[in-house]
């Protein structure tokens, strides 16, 4: 017999006694009561499920949409070329007597480069001049004889045939004198060819023929190559679809081209578009252009690669944001815009051209609106945010907050 003072730890025990004729029914009622009591325990069911509005703010970096004037440019990679190139070859065969420059020297137009031994050519010139003098004397004698024979023929002392022969001799010697004069001119020209001079100002390359070598006229290989680098040219290609835009903006004046040496972090050079090829390459669909630059500091060298920007025009009053603020979603590009209550809103935008780390926004933003540039992965519509300063600004702020920090750090 169970004492009436005993309280069973199982509240369902009385039910079993009440429904003893129906044990299964009593078991179901007991299970129902246990589930109800577990579901209705105060405050336990909501533990760990805080109110979303009470979540801590997400730290992000922000930037403002600004209005700028952006250049419309065509980007390309160019190949630096000399504005003129000449391969120096000898026009006469002879012994190379002197080389008057060093490899890599800057030379001016008319500077003496090579000297071929001139003695054989001076001798040929003297010989030709002697032949010319002889034939000139013969010509003068023939003319006097022709005059005498003409006078004698008029008086009947000689026949007309003899007079004609004397006149023919004058014509023959006249032709001989002309041939002799041509030989003299050719000999004098060959003598001048013994002194090889620079046709224009430029920089010499490697010397291919050293002093003492026998130089052949019009040899296959050059004695030296000279490149004219002032001005210097940069050749590049652009898609043929831009050709009409180039012609349209060229109507207002020469187009500006900016070149930057890809191997050096220096200020770019400013030049002008100097050449547009007359044919679009049917295989690749590109057209070849050349820009001219005055490169007094010799930063562009023939054979180098250079980054090229062909400036067409400027777009006035464009809305731009840092490029990292623009994200790509399933429905297109979007940004997170900060509202007045420091929450963010999803905003679809239409991005345009890129320029120096910024993106043009064609539609979707106004000047002054703030957008999130870092931390977007933790954001959603309506999430609370807190601005996080960039690392450099944070460091500067800390230095200002602790005067003398740099001095103390230096003493350590």
Coordinates of N, CA and C in Angstrom, one line a residue, residues 89-96 115-121 124 190-191 193-194 196 213-219 223:
X89 N 75.9 51.6 -96.2 CA 76.7 50.7 -97.0 C 77.6 51.6 -97.9
X90 N 78.7 51.0 -98.3 CA 79.6 51.7 -99.1 C 79.2 51.6 -100.6
X91 N 79.3 52.6 -101.3 CA 79.0 52.6 -102.8 C 80.2 52.3 -103.7
X92 N 81.4 52.2 -103.0 CA 82.6 51.8 -103.8 C 83.3 50.7 -103.1
X93 N 84.1 50.0 -103.8 CA 84.9 48.9 -103.3 C 86.3 49.5 -102.9
X94 N 86.7 49.2 -101.7 CA 88.0 49.7 -101.3 C 88.3 49.3 -99.9
X95 N 89.5 49.7 -99.4 CA 90.0 49.4 -98.1 C 89.4 50.4 -97.1
X96 N 88.8 50.0 -96.0 CA 88.3 50.9 -94.9 C 89.5 51.5 -94.2
X115 N 85.9 56.4 -93.7 CA 86.7 56.8 -94.8 C 87.3 55.6 -95.5
X116 N 87.0 55.5 -96.8 CA 87.5 54.4 -97.7 C 88.8 55.0 -98.3
X117 N 89.9 54.2 -98.4 CA 91.1 54.7 -99.0 C 90.9 55.4 -100.3
X118 N 91.2 56.7 -100.4 CA 90.8 57.5 -101.6 C 91.8 57.5 -102.7
X119 N 93.0 56.9 -102.5 CA 94.1 57.0 -103.4 C 93.7 56.4 -104.8
X120 N 93.2 55.2 -104.9 CA 92.9 54.7 -106.2 C 91.9 55.6 -107.0
X121 N 90.9 56.1 -106.2 CA 89.9 56.9 -106.8 C 90.4 58.3 -107.2
X124 N 92.1 57.6 -110.5 CA 91.2 57.5 -111.6 C 90.6 58.9 -112.0
X190 N 83.0 59.0 -107.2 CA 83.5 57.9 -106.5 C 84.5 58.3 -105.4
X191 N 85.2 59.3 -105.7 CA 86.2 59.9 -104.7 C 85.4 60.4 -103.5
X193 N 82.5 59.3 -102.6 CA 81.9 58.1 -101.9 C 82.9 57.5 -100.9
X194 N 84.2 57.9 -101.0 CA 85.2 57.4 -100.1 C 84.9 58.0 -98.7
X196 N 82.1 58.5 -96.1 CA 80.7 58.1 -95.9 C 80.2 59.0 -94.7
X213 N 89.4 46.5 -93.1 CA 88.7 45.5 -93.9 C 88.5 46.0 -95.3
X214 N 88.4 45.1 -96.2 CA 88.1 45.4 -97.6 C 86.6 45.5 -97.7
X215 N 86.1 46.6 -98.1 CA 84.6 46.9 -98.2 C 84.2 46.7 -99.6
X216 N 83.1 46.0 -99.8 CA 82.6 45.8 -101.2 C 81.4 46.8 -101.4
X217 N 81.3 47.2 -102.6 CA 80.3 48.2 -102.9 C 78.9 47.4 -102.8
X218 N 78.0 48.1 -102.2 CA 76.6 47.6 -102.0 C 76.6 46.2 -101.5
X219 N 77.3 45.9 -100.4 CA 77.4 44.6 -99.8 C 76.0 44.3 -99.2
X223 N 77.3 48.5 -92.9 CA 78.5 48.8 -92.1 C 78.0 49.2 -90.7

